[in-house]
GROMACS .gro file of C-alpha atoms in nm:
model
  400
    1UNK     CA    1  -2.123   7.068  -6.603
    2UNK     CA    2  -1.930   6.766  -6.699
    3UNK     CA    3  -1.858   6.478  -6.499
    4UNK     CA    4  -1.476   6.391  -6.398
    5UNK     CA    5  -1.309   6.068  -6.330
    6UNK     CA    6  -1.044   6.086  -6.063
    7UNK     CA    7  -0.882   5.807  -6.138
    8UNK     CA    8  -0.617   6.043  -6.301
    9UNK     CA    9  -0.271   5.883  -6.391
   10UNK     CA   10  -0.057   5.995  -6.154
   11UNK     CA   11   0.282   5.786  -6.220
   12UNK     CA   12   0.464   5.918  -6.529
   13UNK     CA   13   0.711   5.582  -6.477
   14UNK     CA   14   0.499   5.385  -6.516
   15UNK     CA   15   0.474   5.466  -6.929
   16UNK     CA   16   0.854   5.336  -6.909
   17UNK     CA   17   0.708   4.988  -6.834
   18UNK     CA   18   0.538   4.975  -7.131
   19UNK     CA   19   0.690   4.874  -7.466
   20UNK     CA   20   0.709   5.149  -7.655
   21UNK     CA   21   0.492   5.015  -7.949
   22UNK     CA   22   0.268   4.810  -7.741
   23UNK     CA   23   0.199   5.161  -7.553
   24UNK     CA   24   0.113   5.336  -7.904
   25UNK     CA   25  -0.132   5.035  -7.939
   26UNK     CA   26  -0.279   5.084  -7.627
   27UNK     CA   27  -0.339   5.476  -7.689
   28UNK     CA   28  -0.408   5.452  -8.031
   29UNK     CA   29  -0.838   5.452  -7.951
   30UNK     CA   30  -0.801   5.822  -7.796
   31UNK     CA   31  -0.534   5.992  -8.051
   32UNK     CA   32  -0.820   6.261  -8.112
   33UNK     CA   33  -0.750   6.346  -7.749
   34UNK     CA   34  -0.410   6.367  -7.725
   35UNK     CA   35  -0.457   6.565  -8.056
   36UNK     CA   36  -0.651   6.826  -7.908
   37UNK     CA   37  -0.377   6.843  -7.622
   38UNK     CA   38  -0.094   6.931  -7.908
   39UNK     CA   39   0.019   6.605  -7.919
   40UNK     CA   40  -0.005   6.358  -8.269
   41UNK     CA   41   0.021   6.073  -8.127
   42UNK     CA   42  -0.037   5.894  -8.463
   43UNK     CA   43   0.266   6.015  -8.593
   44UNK     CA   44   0.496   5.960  -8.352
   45UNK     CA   45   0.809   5.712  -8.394
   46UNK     CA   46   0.799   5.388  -8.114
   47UNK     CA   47   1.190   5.448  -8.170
   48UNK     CA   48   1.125   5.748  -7.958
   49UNK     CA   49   0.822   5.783  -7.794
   50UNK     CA   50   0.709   6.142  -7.641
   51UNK     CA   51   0.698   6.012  -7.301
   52UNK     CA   52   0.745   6.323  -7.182
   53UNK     CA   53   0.467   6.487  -7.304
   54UNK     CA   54   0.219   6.175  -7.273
   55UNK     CA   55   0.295   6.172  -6.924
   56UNK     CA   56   0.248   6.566  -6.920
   57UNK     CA   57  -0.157   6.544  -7.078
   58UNK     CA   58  -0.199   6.213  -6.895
   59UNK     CA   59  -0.117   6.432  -6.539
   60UNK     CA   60  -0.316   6.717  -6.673
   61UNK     CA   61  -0.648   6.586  -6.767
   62UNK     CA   62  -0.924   6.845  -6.876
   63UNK     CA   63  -1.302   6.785  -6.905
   64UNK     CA   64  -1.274   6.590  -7.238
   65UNK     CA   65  -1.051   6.313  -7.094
   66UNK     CA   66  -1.213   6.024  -7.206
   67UNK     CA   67  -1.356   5.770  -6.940
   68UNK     CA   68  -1.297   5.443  -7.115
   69UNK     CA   69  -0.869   5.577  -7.139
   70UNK     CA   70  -0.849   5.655  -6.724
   71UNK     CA   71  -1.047   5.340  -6.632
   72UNK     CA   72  -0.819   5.170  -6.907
   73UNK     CA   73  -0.514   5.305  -6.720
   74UNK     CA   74  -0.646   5.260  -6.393
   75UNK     CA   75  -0.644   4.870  -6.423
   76UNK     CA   76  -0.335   4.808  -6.589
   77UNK     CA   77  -0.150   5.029  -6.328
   78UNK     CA   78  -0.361   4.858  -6.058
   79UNK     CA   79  -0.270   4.480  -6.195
   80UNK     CA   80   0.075   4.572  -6.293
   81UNK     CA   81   0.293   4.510  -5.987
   82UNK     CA   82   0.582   4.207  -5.990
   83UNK     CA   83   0.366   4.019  -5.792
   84UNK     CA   84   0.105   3.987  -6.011
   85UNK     CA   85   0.333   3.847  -6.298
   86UNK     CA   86   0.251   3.475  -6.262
   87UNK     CA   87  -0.122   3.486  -6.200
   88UNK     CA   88  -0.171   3.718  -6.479
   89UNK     CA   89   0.020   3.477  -6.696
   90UNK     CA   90  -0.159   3.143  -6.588
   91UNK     CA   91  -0.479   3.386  -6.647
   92UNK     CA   92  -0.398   3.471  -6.995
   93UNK     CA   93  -0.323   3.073  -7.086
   94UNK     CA   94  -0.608   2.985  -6.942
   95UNK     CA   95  -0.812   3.263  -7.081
   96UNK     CA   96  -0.607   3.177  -7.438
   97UNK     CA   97  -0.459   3.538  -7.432
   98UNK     CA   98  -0.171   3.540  -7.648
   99UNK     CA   99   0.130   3.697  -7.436
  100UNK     CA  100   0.460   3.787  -7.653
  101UNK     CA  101   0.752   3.510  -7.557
  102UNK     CA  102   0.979   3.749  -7.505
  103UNK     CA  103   1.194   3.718  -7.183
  104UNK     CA  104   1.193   4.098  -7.152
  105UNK     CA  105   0.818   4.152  -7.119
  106UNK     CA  106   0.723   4.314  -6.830
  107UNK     CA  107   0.411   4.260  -6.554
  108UNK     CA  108   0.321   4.617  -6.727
  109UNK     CA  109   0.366   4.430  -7.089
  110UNK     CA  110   0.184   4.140  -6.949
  111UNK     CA  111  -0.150   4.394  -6.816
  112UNK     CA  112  -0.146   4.579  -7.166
  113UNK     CA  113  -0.210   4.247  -7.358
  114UNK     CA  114  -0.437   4.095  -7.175
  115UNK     CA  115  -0.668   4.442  -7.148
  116UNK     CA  116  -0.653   4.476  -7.529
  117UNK     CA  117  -0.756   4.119  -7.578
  118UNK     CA  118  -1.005   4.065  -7.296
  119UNK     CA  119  -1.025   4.401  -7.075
  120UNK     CA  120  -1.290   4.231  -6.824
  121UNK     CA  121  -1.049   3.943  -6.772
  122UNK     CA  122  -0.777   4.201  -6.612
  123UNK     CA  123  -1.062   4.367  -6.407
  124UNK     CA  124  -1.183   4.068  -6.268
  125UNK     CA  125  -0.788   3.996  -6.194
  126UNK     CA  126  -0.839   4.289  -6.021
  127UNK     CA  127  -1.157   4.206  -5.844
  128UNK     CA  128  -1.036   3.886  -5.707
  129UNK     CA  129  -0.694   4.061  -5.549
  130UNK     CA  130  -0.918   4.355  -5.338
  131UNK     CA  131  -1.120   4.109  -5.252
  132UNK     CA  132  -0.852   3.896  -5.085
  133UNK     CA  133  -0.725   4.181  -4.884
  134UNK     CA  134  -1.043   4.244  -4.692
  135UNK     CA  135  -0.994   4.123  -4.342
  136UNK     CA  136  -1.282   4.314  -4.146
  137UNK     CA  137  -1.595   4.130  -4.167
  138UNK     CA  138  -1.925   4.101  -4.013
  139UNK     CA  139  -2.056   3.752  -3.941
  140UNK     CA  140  -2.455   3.646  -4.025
  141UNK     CA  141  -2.572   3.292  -3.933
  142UNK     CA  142  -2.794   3.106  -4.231
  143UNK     CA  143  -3.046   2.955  -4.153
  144UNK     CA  144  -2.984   2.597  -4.232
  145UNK     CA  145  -3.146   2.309  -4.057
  146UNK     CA  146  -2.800   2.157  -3.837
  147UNK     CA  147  -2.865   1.803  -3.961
  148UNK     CA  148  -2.911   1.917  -4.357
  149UNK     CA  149  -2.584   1.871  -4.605
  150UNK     CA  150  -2.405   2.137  -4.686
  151UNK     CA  151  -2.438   2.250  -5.013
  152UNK     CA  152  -2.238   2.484  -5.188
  153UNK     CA  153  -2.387   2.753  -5.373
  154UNK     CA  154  -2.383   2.788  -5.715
  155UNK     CA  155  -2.407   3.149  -5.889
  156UNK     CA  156  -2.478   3.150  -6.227
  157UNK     CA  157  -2.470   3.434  -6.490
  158UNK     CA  158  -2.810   3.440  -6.453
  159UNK     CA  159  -2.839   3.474  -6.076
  160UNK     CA  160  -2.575   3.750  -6.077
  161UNK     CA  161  -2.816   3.920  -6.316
  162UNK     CA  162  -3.045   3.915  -6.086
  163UNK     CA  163  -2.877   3.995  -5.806
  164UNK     CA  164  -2.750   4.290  -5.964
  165UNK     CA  165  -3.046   4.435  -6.100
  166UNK     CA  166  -3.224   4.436  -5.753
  167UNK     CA  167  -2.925   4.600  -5.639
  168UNK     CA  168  -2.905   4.880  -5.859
  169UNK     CA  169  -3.267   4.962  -5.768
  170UNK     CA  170  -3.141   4.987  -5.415
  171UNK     CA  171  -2.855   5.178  -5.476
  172UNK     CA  172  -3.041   5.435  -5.741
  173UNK     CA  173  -3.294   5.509  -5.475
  174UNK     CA  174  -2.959   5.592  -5.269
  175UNK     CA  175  -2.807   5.856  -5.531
  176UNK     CA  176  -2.553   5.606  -5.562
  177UNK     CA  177  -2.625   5.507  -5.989
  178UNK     CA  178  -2.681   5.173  -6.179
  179UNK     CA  179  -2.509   4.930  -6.320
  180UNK     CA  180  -2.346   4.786  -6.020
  181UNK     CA  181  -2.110   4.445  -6.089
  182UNK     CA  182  -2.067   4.122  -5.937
  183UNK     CA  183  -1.768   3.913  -5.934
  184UNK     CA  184  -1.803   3.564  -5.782
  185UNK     CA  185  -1.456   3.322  -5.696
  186UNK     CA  186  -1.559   3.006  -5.540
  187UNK     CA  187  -1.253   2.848  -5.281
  188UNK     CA  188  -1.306   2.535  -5.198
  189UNK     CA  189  -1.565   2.513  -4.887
  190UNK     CA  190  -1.632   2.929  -4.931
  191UNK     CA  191  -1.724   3.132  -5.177
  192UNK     CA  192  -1.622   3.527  -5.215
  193UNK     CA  193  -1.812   3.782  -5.390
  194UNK     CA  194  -1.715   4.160  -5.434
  195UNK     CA  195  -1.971   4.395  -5.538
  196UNK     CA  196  -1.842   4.676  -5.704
  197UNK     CA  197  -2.126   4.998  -5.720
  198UNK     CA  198  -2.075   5.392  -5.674
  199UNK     CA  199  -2.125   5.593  -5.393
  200UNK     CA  200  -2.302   5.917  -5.389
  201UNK     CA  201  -2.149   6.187  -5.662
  202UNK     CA  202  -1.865   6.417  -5.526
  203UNK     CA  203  -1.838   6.794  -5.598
  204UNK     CA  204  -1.477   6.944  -5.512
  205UNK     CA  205  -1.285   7.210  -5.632
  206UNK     CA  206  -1.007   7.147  -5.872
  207UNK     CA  207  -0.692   7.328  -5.997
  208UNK     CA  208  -0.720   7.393  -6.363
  209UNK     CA  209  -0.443   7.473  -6.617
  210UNK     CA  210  -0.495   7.786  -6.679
  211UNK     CA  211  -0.482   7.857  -6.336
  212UNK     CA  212  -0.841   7.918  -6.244
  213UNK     CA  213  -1.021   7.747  -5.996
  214UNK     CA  214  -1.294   7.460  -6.145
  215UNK     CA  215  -1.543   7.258  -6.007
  216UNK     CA  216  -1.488   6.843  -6.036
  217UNK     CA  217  -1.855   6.659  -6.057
  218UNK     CA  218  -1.792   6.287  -6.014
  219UNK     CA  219  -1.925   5.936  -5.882
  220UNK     CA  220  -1.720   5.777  -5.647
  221UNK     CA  221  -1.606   5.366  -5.696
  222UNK     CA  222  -1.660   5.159  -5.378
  223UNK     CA  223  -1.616   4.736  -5.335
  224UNK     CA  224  -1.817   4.554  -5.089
  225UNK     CA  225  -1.647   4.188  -5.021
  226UNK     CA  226  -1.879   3.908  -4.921
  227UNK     CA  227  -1.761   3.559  -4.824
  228UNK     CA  228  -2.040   3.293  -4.779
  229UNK     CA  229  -1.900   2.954  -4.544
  230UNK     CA  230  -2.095   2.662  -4.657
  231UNK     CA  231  -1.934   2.446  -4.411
  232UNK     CA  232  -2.077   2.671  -4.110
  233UNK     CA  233  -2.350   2.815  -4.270
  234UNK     CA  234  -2.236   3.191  -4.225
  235UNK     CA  235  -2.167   3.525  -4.458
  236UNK     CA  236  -1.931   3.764  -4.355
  237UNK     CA  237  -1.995   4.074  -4.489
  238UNK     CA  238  -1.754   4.383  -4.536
  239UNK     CA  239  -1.952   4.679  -4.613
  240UNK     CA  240  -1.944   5.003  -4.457
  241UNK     CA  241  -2.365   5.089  -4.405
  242UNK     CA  242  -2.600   4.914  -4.179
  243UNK     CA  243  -2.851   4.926  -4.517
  244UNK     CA  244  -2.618   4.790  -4.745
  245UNK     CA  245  -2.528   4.460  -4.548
  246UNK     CA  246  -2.871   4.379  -4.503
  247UNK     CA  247  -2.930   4.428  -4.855
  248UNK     CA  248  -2.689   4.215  -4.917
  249UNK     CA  249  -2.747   3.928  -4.709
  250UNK     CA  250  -3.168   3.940  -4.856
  251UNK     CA  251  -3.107   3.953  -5.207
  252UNK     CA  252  -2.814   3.687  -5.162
  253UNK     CA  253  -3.055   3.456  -4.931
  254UNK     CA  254  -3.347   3.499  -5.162
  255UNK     CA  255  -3.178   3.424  -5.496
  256UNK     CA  256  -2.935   3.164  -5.363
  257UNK     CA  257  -3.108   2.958  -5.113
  258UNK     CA  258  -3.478   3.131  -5.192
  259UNK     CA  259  -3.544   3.316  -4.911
  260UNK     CA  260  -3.454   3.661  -4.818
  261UNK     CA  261  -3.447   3.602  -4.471
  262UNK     CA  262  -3.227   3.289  -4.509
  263UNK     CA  263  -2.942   3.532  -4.312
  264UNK     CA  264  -3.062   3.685  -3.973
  265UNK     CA  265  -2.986   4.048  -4.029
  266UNK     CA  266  -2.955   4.141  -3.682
  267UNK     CA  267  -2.627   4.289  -3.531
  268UNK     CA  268  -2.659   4.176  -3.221
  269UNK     CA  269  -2.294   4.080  -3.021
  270UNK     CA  270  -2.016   4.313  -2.978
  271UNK     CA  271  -1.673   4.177  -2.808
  272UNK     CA  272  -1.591   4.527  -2.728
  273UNK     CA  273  -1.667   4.509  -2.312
  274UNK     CA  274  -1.327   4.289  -2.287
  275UNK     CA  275  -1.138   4.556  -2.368
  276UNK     CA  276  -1.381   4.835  -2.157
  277UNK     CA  277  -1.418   4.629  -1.905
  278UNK     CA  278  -1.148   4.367  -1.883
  279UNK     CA  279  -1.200   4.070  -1.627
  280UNK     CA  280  -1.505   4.247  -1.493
  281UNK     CA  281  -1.661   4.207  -1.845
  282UNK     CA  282  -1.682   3.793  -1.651
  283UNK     CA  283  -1.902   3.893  -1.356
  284UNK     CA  284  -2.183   3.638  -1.325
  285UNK     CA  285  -2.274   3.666  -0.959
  286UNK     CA  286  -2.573   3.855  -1.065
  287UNK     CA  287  -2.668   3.559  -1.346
  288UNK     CA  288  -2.870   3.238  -1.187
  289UNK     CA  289  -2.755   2.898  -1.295
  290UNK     CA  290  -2.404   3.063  -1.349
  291UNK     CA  291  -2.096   2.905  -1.105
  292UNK     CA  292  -1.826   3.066  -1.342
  293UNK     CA  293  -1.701   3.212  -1.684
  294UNK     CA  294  -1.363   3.227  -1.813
  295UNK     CA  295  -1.252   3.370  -2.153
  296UNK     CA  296  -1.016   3.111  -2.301
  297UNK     CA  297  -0.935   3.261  -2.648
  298UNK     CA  298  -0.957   3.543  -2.899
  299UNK     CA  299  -0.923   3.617  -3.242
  300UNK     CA  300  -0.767   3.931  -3.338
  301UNK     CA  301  -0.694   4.067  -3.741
  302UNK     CA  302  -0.427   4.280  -3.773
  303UNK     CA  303  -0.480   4.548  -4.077
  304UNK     CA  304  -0.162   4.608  -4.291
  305UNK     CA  305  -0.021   4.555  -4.666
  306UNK     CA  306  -0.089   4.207  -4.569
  307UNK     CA  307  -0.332   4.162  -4.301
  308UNK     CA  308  -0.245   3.894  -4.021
  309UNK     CA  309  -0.471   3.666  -3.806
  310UNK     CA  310  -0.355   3.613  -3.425
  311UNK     CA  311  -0.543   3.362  -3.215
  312UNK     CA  312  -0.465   3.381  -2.863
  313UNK     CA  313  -0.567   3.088  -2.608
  314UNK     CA  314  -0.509   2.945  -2.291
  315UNK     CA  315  -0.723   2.816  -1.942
  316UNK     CA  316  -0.755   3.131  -1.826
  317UNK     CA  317  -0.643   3.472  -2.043
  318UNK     CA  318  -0.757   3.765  -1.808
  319UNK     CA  319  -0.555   3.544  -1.494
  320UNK     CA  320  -0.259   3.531  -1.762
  321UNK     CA  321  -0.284   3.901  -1.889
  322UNK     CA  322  -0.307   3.996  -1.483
  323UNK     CA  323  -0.261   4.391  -1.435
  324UNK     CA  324  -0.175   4.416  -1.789
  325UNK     CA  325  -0.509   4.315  -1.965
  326UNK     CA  326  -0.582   4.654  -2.101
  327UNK     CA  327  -0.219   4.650  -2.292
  328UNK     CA  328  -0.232   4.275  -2.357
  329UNK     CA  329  -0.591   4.312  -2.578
  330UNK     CA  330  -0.504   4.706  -2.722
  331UNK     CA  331  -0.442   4.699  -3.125
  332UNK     CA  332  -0.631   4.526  -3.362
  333UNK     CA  333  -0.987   4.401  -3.420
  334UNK     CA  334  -1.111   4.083  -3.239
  335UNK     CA  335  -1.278   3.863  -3.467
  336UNK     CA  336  -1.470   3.619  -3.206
  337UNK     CA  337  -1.429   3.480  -2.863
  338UNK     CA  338  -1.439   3.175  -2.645
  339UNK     CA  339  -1.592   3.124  -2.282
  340UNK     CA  340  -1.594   2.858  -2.054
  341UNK     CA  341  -1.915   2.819  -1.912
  342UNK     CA  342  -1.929   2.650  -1.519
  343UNK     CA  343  -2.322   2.578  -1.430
  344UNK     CA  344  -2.499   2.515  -1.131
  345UNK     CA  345  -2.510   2.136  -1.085
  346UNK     CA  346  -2.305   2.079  -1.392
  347UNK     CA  347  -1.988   1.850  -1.349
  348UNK     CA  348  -1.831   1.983  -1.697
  349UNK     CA  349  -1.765   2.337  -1.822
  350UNK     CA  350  -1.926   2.405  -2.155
  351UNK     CA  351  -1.796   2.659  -2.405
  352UNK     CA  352  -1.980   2.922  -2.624
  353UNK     CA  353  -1.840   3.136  -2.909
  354UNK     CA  354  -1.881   3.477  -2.982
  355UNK     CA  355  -1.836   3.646  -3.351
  356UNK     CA  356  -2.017   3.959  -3.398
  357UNK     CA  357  -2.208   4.064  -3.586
  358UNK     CA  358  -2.490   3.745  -3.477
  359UNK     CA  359  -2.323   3.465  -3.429
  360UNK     CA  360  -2.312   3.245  -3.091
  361UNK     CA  361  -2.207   2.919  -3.084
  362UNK     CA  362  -2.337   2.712  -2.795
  363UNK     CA  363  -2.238   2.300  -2.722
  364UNK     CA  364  -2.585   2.307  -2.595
  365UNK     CA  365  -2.897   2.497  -2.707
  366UNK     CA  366  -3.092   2.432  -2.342
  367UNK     CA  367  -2.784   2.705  -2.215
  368UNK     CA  368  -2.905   2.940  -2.445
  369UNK     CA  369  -3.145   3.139  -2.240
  370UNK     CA  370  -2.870   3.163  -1.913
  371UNK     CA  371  -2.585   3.288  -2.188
  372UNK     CA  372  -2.829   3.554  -2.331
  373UNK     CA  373  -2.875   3.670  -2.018
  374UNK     CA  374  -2.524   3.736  -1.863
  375UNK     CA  375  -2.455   3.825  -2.244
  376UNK     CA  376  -2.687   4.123  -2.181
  377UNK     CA  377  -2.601   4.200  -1.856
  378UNK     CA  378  -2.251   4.230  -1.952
  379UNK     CA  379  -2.292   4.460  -2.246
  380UNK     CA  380  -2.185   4.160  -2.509
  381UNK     CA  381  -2.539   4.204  -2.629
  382UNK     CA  382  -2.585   4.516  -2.869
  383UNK     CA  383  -2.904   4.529  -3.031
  384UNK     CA  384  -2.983   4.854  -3.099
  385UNK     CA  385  -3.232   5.103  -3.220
  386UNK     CA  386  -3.022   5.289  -3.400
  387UNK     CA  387  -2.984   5.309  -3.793
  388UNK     CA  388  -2.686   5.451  -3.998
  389UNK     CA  389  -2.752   5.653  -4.277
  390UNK     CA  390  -3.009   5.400  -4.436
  391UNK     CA  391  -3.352   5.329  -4.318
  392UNK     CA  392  -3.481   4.970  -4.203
  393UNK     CA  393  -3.767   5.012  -4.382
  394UNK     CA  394  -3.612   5.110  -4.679
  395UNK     CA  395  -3.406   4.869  -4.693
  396UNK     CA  396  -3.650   4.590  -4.681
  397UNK     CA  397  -3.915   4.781  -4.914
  398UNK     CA  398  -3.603   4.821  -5.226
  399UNK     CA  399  -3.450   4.496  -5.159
  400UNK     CA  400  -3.781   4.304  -5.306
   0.00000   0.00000   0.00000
């Protein structure tokens, strides 16, 4: 049975974008498909291009469709939105991509040029912009003695080799395939990494043109978005498995700062008792050495097109939010929180900060072991037992 891509083009308009002799160029490597279809593509005039009918073979793919053309179209309709016009042009310049002076040229134009003359440059393009969208992460804290500089990471060719070779032997043992791909973009203090691998292959049903029903056999594309904060010594990770973050965080802890347990893998805090619980989620009665708590701000990410960040603060939220807490924290996902800390004996409050998946931020470390406790008392401590779909010890065995 033969595999299937389904990234199938799927926007017939999107041909009109495309000067009509820049388009020929761009097809010309798979006219022996489109000449199997009924279509001589060679022969055609750019004074009037078959659109029609390329749009008709392109919507209709059978099992010869060529990879290299969907993944070819893929990207450029990906990369080719109005938005994208002036970073794809500073790319190209900086890239020394020759892009036709002509006023006309579209961000289509634009995406057709810079694939024939440098097609990973326009994937990477694409790279960076998924991996500026991601907005729900998982926070790790390094390991880093406080006092030490911070350093930023460097990832060389070599390193990404590396790190993607140990990967792949992680993600083959999965059924998920080889030749995974890392793309690093350093941002001043932070720097973000998407991994791009497959997922497990997909078998569906599929309508075919002569009618008949047909089987689709493919592998699945999936991004993983990484940012690592040098300033604060942290890696949020967006990933959906247990096994895959912690694969992650060793491989990057071990080639980068040469340790693979540089991150602590556990995910440990959850913020989700404020909204369970509300102002009972504050109970420290029960706690010894506490005279008070009082949650004095939140982060919460909004998903959308454009995702937003909403901080919320003030002396006292749940007193604010009165009868209305539940409403007041409903909708979006909280990214950390704040407490105010009152101890036994203590003239001043003290404040600790909460951002799953491990991270607590204390003014003192001696309040550690009273916070850990009314953090597990009040269900803000998760650790659990139980694994997603990867094992623990699998993880750990592939990752070295």
């Amino acid at each position: 049975m033969s595999a299937f891509n389904p990234r199938i083009f799927t926007n017939p308009d999107r041909l009109k974008h495309i000067a009509p002799k820049r388009l020929k160029t761009f097809l010309e490597p798979w006219q022996s498909y489109f000449a199997a279809r009924g279509l001589d593509l060679a022969a055609a005039s750019t004074d009037d291009m078959p659109l029609d009918q390329i749009a008709e073979i392109l919507l209709n793919p059978d099992a010869s469709v060529p990879e290299e053309m969907v993944n070819a179209l893929y990207y450029v309709h990906e990369t080719a939105t109005n938005d994208d016009m002036e970073e794809l042009l500073e790319r190209a310049e900086a890239a020394g991509v020759p892009i036709d002076t002509d006023h006309e040229v579209t961000t289509a134009d634009v995406s057709v040029q810079i694939w024939l003359a440098q097609p990973m440059l326009l994937q990477r393009h694409h790279a960076e912009t998924v991996a500026f969208k991601r907005s729900n992460f998982m926070y790790f804290a390094g390991t880093r003695p406080k006092k030490a500089p911070a350093k930023p990471p460097v990832l060389s060719d070599a390193d990404a080799k590396t790190m993607q070779d140990r990967m792949d032997n992680w993600f083959e043992g999965k059924r998920r395939g080889r030749n995974c791909k890392i793309f690093a973009f350093p941002r001043g203090d932070k720097i973000w990494l998407l991994i791009r691998h497959g997922m497990p292959m997909r078998r569906e049903g599929k309508h075919q043109e002569d009618g008949e029903a047909g089987i689709a056999f493919y592998r699945p594309q999936k991004h993983d978005v990484l940012i690592y904060d040098r300033i604060n010594d942290e890696m949020g990770v967006n990933a959906e498995t247990k096994g895959e973050r912690q694969l992650y965080l060793k491989v990057f802890g071990d080639v980068l700062f040469g340790n693979d347990e540089y991150f602590n893998l556990a995910e440990r805090y959850t913020l989700n008792p404020l909204r369970e619980l509300g102002p009972e989620a504050l109970a420290h009665e029960d706690i010894e050495g506490l005279a008070g708590v009082r949650l004095v701000e939140f982060g919460r990410r909004w998903q959308g097109k454009v995702s937003e960040l909403e901080i919320r603060k003030s002396e006292n939220l749940f007193k604010g939010f009165g009868e209305n807490w539940n409403k007041r924290l409903e909708g979006g996902l909280l990214t950390h929180a704040t407490f105010k800390f009152a101890f036994d004996g203590a003239k001043r409050e003290r404040s600790v900060t909460i951002r799953p998946a491990n991270i607590a931020r204390y003014e003192r470390d001696e309040d550690e072991q009273i916070i850990e406790a009314w953090l597990q008392a009040r269900g803000f401590w998760a650790v659990s037992d139980e694994d997603d779909e990867d094992e623990d010890d699998e993880v750990l065995e592939d990752a070295g």
